[in-house]
Amino acid sequence: MPEQTPSTATTPSTAATPSAPRTQLRTLPLSKIVVAEGFNPRQQITPDAEYETLVATVRERGILQPIRVRETATGDFVVVAGHRRRYAAAIDAALMELPCVVVPAGAGDEAEQAELRVDALIENDVRVDLSPLDRAVAYAQLRRDGLTVRGIAQRLSTTQARVKEHLQVLELPEELHAMVADRSIPLHAIRGLAQLAKLHPELPALAVRRVLASLAGDEREPLRWVDFAADPIAVCADGFDHYGGELPAGVYDAGRPVELAELPLDEKATKALAALAKLELHYGMLRIDSGVREQAEKLGALHRSARLSRSP
């Protein structure tokens, strides 16, 4: 099937007001229905048992619930909602035509794109709950279409806090996105992980490993995600010898002595610190006293745990 964006081949003369489109219920040839790459909020088709059952049902009885499409001036119809399940199932079932709710072509501007994406997001979220990652990607696209966080919340009848929470998913390293999608990482942990990502890109993955290792262990009181949400830095600083590796390079626990060899210093500074450590009987180890911690905090180089006296 050819691919177009929803704004392809439209003319102002056929424009309809995005807030009140004149829709029609029509049966269209499958060959006239095209897919806009990256438009659908649901990021992938899952070929699971439920989907295979849907294909078998469609093959026998056809599509019972219309998909939503947008008309173009070329005579094609771009899928707005229904691509990942009903449209895909219709192709796999070798159907020739589909029932469609047809939205007339509009101006093809950002306002229309935003309205179409809102329609697609609402339908996907109502039919089958979107993953947090799917929803985050959809919200981010609505931002690119010109909607504010407040505007997204109003259109989708949700809260600004919920929109912001989902947008923070995209601030995490990509290696964690799949775990957000399958809900191994809960939404209430996203804010803390995003905060850690701003401090060092490797800290979120470290925190996730520690929480999951604790939950999978035999501890009577395992470290829970709610504990992490309350104090993300404490999770990174506490028990790193037990829960999965050392702190990332360049991140230090100010409550523990640091080996001088670990510090990225030039030769002159290394010798000076070594002499100071020897005078203070630390012998190759650096201890960060309260005065240094206070100076580091003023410079934004130290971040305190809410519970622990030491801070990475």
CSV table of C-alpha atoms in Angstrom, one decimal:
chain,number,residue,atom,x,y,z
A,1,MET,CA,0.0,0.0,0.0
A,2,PRO,CA,1.3,3.5,-0.7
A,3,GLU,CA,1.9,5.8,2.2
A,4,GLN,CA,0.9,9.4,2.6
A,5,THR,CA,0.7,11.8,5.4
A,6,PRO,CA,-2.8,12.8,6.5
A,7,SER,CA,-2.3,16.3,5.0
A,8,THR,CA,-1.3,15.0,1.5
A,9,ALA,CA,-3.1,16.3,-1.5
A,10,THR,CA,-5.7,18.5,0.2
A,11,THR,CA,-7.2,21.8,-1.1
A,12,PRO,CA,-8.6,24.7,0.9
A,13,SER,CA,-11.7,24.6,-1.2
A,14,THR,CA,-12.7,21.3,0.4
A,15,ALA,CA,-11.8,22.4,3.9
A,16,ALA,CA,-14.1,21.5,6.8
A,17,THR,CA,-13.9,23.0,10.2
A,18,PRO,CA,-11.7,20.5,12.3
A,19,SER,CA,-13.9,20.9,15.4
A,20,ALA,CA,-17.1,19.9,13.4
A,21,PRO,CA,-16.2,17.7,10.4
A,22,ARG,CA,-19.0,16.5,8.2
A,23,THR,CA,-18.5,12.7,8.4
A,24,GLN,CA,-20.1,10.1,6.2
A,25,LEU,CA,-20.4,6.3,6.6
A,26,ARG,CA,-19.2,4.7,3.3
A,27,THR,CA,-17.9,1.3,2.1
A,28,LEU,CA,-14.5,1.9,0.3
A,29,PRO,CA,-12.2,-0.3,-1.8
A,30,LEU,CA,-9.2,-1.4,0.3
A,31,SER,CA,-7.0,-0.3,-2.6
A,32,LYS,CA,-8.1,3.3,-2.0
A,33,ILE,CA,-7.2,3.4,1.7
A,34,VAL,CA,-3.6,4.4,2.5
A,35,VAL,CA,-1.6,4.6,5.7
A,36,ALA,CA,0.3,7.6,7.0
A,37,GLU,CA,3.6,6.4,8.5
A,38,GLY,CA,4.0,7.3,12.1
A,39,PHE,CA,0.5,8.8,12.5
A,40,ASN,CA,-1.2,6.1,14.6
A,41,PRO,CA,-0.7,6.4,18.4
A,42,ARG,CA,-0.2,2.6,18.7
A,43,GLN,CA,3.4,2.0,17.8
A,44,GLN,CA,3.3,-1.6,16.6
A,45,ILE,CA,1.0,-4.5,15.6
A,46,THR,CA,1.1,-7.4,18.0
A,47,PRO,CA,0.6,-10.7,16.1
A,48,ASP,CA,-0.8,-12.3,19.2
A,49,ALA,CA,-3.6,-14.9,19.6
A,50,GLU,CA,-6.2,-12.2,20.0
A,51,TYR,CA,-5.1,-10.7,16.6
A,52,GLU,CA,-5.1,-14.0,14.9
A,53,THR,CA,-8.7,-14.6,16.2
A,54,LEU,CA,-9.6,-11.2,14.8
A,55,VAL,CA,-8.2,-12.0,11.4
A,56,ALA,CA,-10.2,-15.3,11.3
A,57,THR,CA,-13.4,-13.4,12.3
A,58,VAL,CA,-12.8,-10.7,9.7
A,59,ARG,CA,-12.3,-13.4,7.1
A,60,GLU,CA,-15.6,-15.0,7.9
A,61,ARG,CA,-17.8,-12.0,8.7
A,62,GLY,CA,-16.0,-8.9,7.5
A,63,ILE,CA,-15.2,-5.7,9.5
A,64,LEU,CA,-18.1,-5.0,11.9
A,65,GLN,CA,-16.9,-1.7,13.2
A,66,PRO,CA,-15.9,1.0,10.6
A,67,ILE,CA,-12.4,2.4,10.6
A,68,ARG,CA,-12.0,6.2,10.5
A,69,VAL,CA,-10.4,7.8,7.4
A,70,ARG,CA,-9.7,11.2,5.9
A,71,GLU,CA,-10.5,12.1,2.3
A,72,THR,CA,-7.9,13.6,0.0
A,73,ALA,CA,-8.2,15.6,-3.2
A,74,THR,CA,-6.6,12.7,-5.2
A,75,GLY,CA,-9.4,10.3,-4.3
A,76,ASP,CA,-7.5,8.3,-1.7
A,77,PHE,CA,-8.5,8.0,2.0
A,78,VAL,CA,-5.8,8.2,4.7
A,79,VAL,CA,-6.4,6.1,7.8
A,80,VAL,CA,-7.0,8.2,11.0
A,81,ALA,CA,-8.0,5.4,13.4
A,82,GLY,CA,-8.2,1.6,13.0
A,83,HIS,CA,-4.9,0.9,11.2
A,84,ARG,CA,-3.2,-1.3,13.7
A,85,ARG,CA,-6.0,-3.9,14.2
A,86,ARG,CA,-9.0,-3.6,11.8
A,87,TYR,CA,-7.2,-2.3,8.7
A,88,ALA,CA,-4.3,-4.8,9.2
A,89,ALA,CA,-6.7,-7.6,9.9
A,90,ALA,CA,-8.6,-6.8,6.7
A,91,ILE,CA,-5.4,-7.0,4.7
A,92,ASP,CA,-4.4,-10.4,6.2
A,93,ALA,CA,-8.0,-11.6,5.7
A,94,ALA,CA,-7.7,-10.6,2.0
A,95,LEU,CA,-10.9,-8.3,2.0
A,96,MET,CA,-11.6,-6.2,-1.0
A,97,GLU,CA,-13.5,-3.3,0.8
A,98,LEU,CA,-14.0,-1.8,4.2
A,99,PRO,CA,-16.7,0.2,6.0
A,100,CYS,CA,-15.3,3.6,6.9
A,101,VAL,CA,-16.3,6.8,8.7
A,102,VAL,CA,-15.0,9.4,6.2
A,103,VAL,CA,-13.8,12.8,7.4
A,104,PRO,CA,-13.7,15.4,4.6
A,105,ALA,CA,-10.3,16.9,3.6
A,106,GLY,CA,-9.5,20.1,5.5
A,107,ALA,CA,-6.8,22.8,5.2
A,108,GLY,CA,-4.0,20.4,5.9
A,109,ASP,CA,-2.6,22.7,8.6
A,110,GLU,CA,-1.3,22.0,12.1
A,111,ALA,CA,-4.7,22.6,13.6
A,112,GLU,CA,-6.3,20.0,11.5
A,113,GLN,CA,-3.5,17.5,12.1
A,114,ALA,CA,-3.9,18.0,15.9
A,115,GLU,CA,-7.6,17.3,15.7
A,116,LEU,CA,-7.1,14.2,13.7
A,117,ARG,CA,-4.4,12.9,16.1
A,118,VAL,CA,-6.8,13.6,19.0
A,119,ASP,CA,-9.5,11.5,17.3
A,120,ALA,CA,-7.0,8.7,16.7
A,121,LEU,CA,-5.7,8.9,20.3
A,122,ILE,CA,-9.1,8.9,21.9
A,123,GLU,CA,-10.3,5.9,19.8
A,124,ASN,CA,-7.2,3.8,20.5
A,125,ASP,CA,-7.3,4.6,24.2
A,126,VAL,CA,-11.0,3.8,24.5
A,127,ARG,CA,-10.9,0.5,22.4
A,128,VAL,CA,-7.7,-1.0,24.0
A,129,ASP,CA,-5.7,0.9,26.6
A,130,LEU,CA,-2.6,2.3,25.0
A,131,SER,CA,0.8,1.6,26.6
A,132,PRO,CA,2.4,4.5,28.5
A,133,LEU,CA,5.0,4.7,25.7
A,134,ASP,CA,2.4,4.9,23.0
A,135,ARG,CA,0.6,7.6,24.8
A,136,ALA,CA,3.8,9.5,25.4
A,137,VAL,CA,4.7,9.5,21.7
A,138,ALA,CA,1.2,10.6,20.8
A,139,TYR,CA,1.3,13.5,23.3
A,140,ALA,CA,4.7,14.6,22.0
A,141,GLN,CA,3.3,14.6,18.4
A,142,LEU,CA,0.4,16.7,19.6
A,143,ARG,CA,2.9,19.2,21.0
A,144,ARG,CA,4.7,19.3,17.7
A,145,ASP,CA,1.3,19.9,16.1
A,146,GLY,CA,1.0,23.1,18.2
A,147,LEU,CA,-1.0,22.0,21.2
A,148,THR,CA,0.1,23.0,24.7
A,149,VAL,CA,0.1,20.6,27.6
A,150,ARG,CA,-3.0,22.4,28.8
A,151,GLY,CA,-4.6,22.1,25.4
A,152,ILE,CA,-3.8,18.3,25.2
A,153,ALA,CA,-5.3,17.8,28.7
A,154,GLN,CA,-8.5,19.7,27.7
A,155,ARG,CA,-9.0,17.8,24.4
A,156,LEU,CA,-8.5,14.4,26.0
A,157,SER,CA,-10.4,15.2,29.2
A,158,THR,CA,-7.4,14.4,31.4
A,159,THR,CA,-5.1,16.4,33.7
A,160,GLN,CA,-2.0,18.4,32.8
A,161,ALA,CA,-0.1,16.4,35.4
A,162,ARG,CA,-0.9,13.2,33.6
A,163,VAL,CA,0.2,14.7,30.2
A,164,LYS,CA,3.5,15.9,31.8
A,165,GLU,CA,4.0,12.5,33.4
A,166,HIS,CA,3.8,10.7,30.1
A,167,LEU,CA,5.9,13.3,28.2
A,168,GLN,CA,8.7,12.6,30.8
A,169,VAL,CA,8.8,9.0,29.5
A,170,LEU,CA,10.6,10.3,26.4
A,171,GLU,CA,13.3,11.9,28.6
A,172,LEU,CA,14.4,8.5,29.7
A,173,PRO,CA,17.2,6.5,27.9
A,174,GLU,CA,15.7,4.5,25.0
A,175,GLU,CA,16.9,1.2,26.6
A,176,LEU,CA,14.1,1.7,29.2
A,177,HIS,CA,11.3,2.5,26.8
A,178,ALA,CA,10.3,-1.2,26.3
A,179,MET,CA,10.0,-1.6,30.1
A,180,VAL,CA,7.7,1.4,30.3
A,181,ALA,CA,5.6,0.0,27.5
A,182,ASP,CA,5.1,-3.3,29.2
A,183,ARG,CA,4.6,-1.6,32.6
A,184,SER,CA,7.6,-3.2,34.2
A,185,ILE,CA,8.4,0.4,35.1
A,186,PRO,CA,5.2,2.0,36.6
A,187,LEU,CA,4.2,5.5,35.7
A,188,HIS,CA,4.7,6.8,39.2
A,189,ALA,CA,8.4,6.1,38.9
A,190,ILE,CA,8.9,8.1,35.7
A,191,ARG,CA,9.4,11.4,37.3
A,192,GLY,CA,12.2,10.1,39.5
A,193,LEU,CA,13.8,8.4,36.6
A,194,ALA,CA,13.6,11.5,34.5
A,195,GLN,CA,15.3,13.5,37.4
A,196,LEU,CA,18.1,10.9,37.5
A,197,ALA,CA,18.5,11.1,33.7
A,198,LYS,CA,19.3,14.9,34.0
A,199,LEU,CA,22.0,14.1,36.5
A,200,HIS,CA,23.7,11.3,34.5
A,201,PRO,CA,22.4,9.2,31.6
A,202,GLU,CA,23.3,5.9,33.2
A,203,LEU,CA,21.6,6.5,36.6
A,204,PRO,CA,18.0,5.6,35.5
A,205,ALA,CA,19.1,2.1,34.3
A,206,LEU,CA,21.1,1.6,37.5
A,207,ALA,CA,18.1,2.5,39.6
A,208,VAL,CA,15.8,0.2,37.6
A,209,ARG,CA,18.3,-2.7,38.0
A,210,ARG,CA,18.4,-2.2,41.8
A,211,VAL,CA,14.6,-2.0,42.3
A,212,LEU,CA,14.0,-5.1,40.1
A,213,ALA,CA,16.8,-7.0,41.8
A,214,SER,CA,15.4,-6.2,45.2
A,215,LEU,CA,11.9,-7.2,44.2
A,216,ALA,CA,13.2,-10.5,42.8
A,217,GLY,CA,15.2,-11.3,45.9
A,218,ASP,CA,14.4,-12.8,49.2
A,219,GLU,CA,14.4,-9.6,51.3
A,220,ARG,CA,11.6,-9.4,53.9
A,221,GLU,CA,11.2,-5.8,53.0
A,222,PRO,CA,12.2,-5.4,49.3
A,223,LEU,CA,12.8,-2.1,47.8
A,224,ARG,CA,9.6,-1.1,46.0
A,225,TRP,CA,8.8,1.4,43.3
A,226,VAL,CA,7.0,3.6,45.8
A,227,ASP,CA,10.2,3.8,47.8
A,228,PHE,CA,12.1,4.8,44.6
A,229,ALA,CA,9.5,7.5,43.8
A,230,ALA,CA,9.9,8.9,47.3
A,231,ASP,CA,13.7,9.1,47.1
A,232,PRO,CA,15.4,8.3,43.7
A,233,ILE,CA,18.9,9.4,44.8
A,234,ALA,CA,18.8,7.1,47.9
A,235,VAL,CA,18.2,4.1,45.7
A,236,CYS,CA,21.3,5.0,43.7
A,237,ALA,CA,23.4,5.7,46.8
A,238,ASP,CA,22.3,2.9,49.0
A,239,GLY,CA,23.5,-0.7,48.6
A,240,PHE,CA,25.2,-0.4,45.2
A,241,ASP,CA,27.6,-3.2,46.2
A,242,HIS,CA,24.5,-5.6,46.6
A,243,TYR,CA,22.2,-4.5,43.8
A,244,GLY,CA,24.2,-4.5,40.6
A,245,GLY,CA,27.4,-2.7,40.0
A,246,GLU,CA,29.2,0.5,40.9
A,247,LEU,CA,28.0,4.0,40.3
A,248,PRO,CA,28.7,5.3,36.7
A,249,ALA,CA,32.0,7.0,36.0
A,250,GLY,CA,32.0,10.5,37.3
A,251,VAL,CA,29.3,9.9,39.9
A,252,TYR,CA,30.4,9.5,43.5
A,253,ASP,CA,28.8,8.8,46.8
A,254,ALA,CA,29.9,11.7,49.1
A,255,GLY,CA,29.3,9.7,52.2
A,256,ARG,CA,32.0,7.2,51.2
A,257,PRO,CA,35.8,7.6,50.7
A,258,VAL,CA,36.8,7.8,47.0
A,259,GLU,CA,39.9,6.3,45.6
A,260,LEU,CA,42.1,9.0,44.1
A,261,ALA,CA,42.8,6.8,41.1
A,262,GLU,CA,39.1,7.0,40.2
A,263,LEU,CA,39.1,10.8,39.8
A,264,PRO,CA,39.7,12.3,36.3
A,265,LEU,CA,42.5,14.6,37.4
A,266,ASP,CA,45.7,15.7,35.7
A,267,GLU,CA,49.0,14.5,37.1
A,268,LYS,CA,49.7,17.7,39.2
A,269,ALA,CA,46.3,17.6,40.9
A,270,THR,CA,46.6,13.8,41.5
A,271,LYS,CA,50.0,14.3,43.2
A,272,ALA,CA,48.6,17.2,45.3
A,273,LEU,CA,45.6,15.2,46.5
A,274,ALA,CA,47.7,12.2,47.2
A,275,ALA,CA,50.0,14.2,49.4
A,276,LEU,CA,47.0,15.7,51.2
A,277,ALA,CA,45.4,12.3,51.7
A,278,LYS,CA,48.7,11.0,53.2
A,279,LEU,CA,48.9,13.9,55.6
A,280,GLU,CA,45.4,13.2,56.7
A,281,LEU,CA,46.2,9.5,57.0
A,282,HIS,CA,43.7,8.5,54.3
A,283,TYR,CA,46.4,6.9,52.1
A,284,GLY,CA,45.1,7.1,48.6
A,285,MET,CA,41.5,7.8,49.6
A,286,LEU,CA,39.7,11.1,49.4
A,287,ARG,CA,37.0,12.0,52.0
A,288,ILE,CA,34.6,14.7,51.1
A,289,ASP,CA,33.9,16.8,54.2
A,290,SER,CA,30.9,19.0,54.8
A,291,GLY,CA,32.5,22.1,53.6
A,292,VAL,CA,33.3,20.6,50.2
A,293,ARG,CA,29.8,19.2,50.0
A,294,GLU,CA,28.3,22.6,50.7
A,295,GLN,CA,30.4,24.2,47.9
A,296,ALA,CA,29.5,21.5,45.5
A,297,GLU,CA,25.8,21.9,46.3
A,298,LYS,CA,26.0,25.6,45.5
A,299,LEU,CA,27.6,24.8,42.2
A,300,GLY,CA,24.8,22.3,41.4
A,301,ALA,CA,27.3,19.4,41.5
A,302,LEU,CA,25.8,17.7,44.6
A,303,HIS,CA,22.3,16.3,45.0
A,304,ARG,CA,21.0,15.2,48.3
A,305,SER,CA,18.9,12.2,49.3
A,306,ALA,CA,15.8,12.9,51.2
A,307,ARG,CA,16.5,10.1,53.6
A,308,LEU,CA,20.2,9.5,53.7
A,309,SER,CA,22.9,11.8,55.0
A,310,ARG,CA,25.3,10.8,52.2
A,311,SER,CA,24.5,12.0,48.6
A,312,PRO,CA,25.8,10.9,45.2
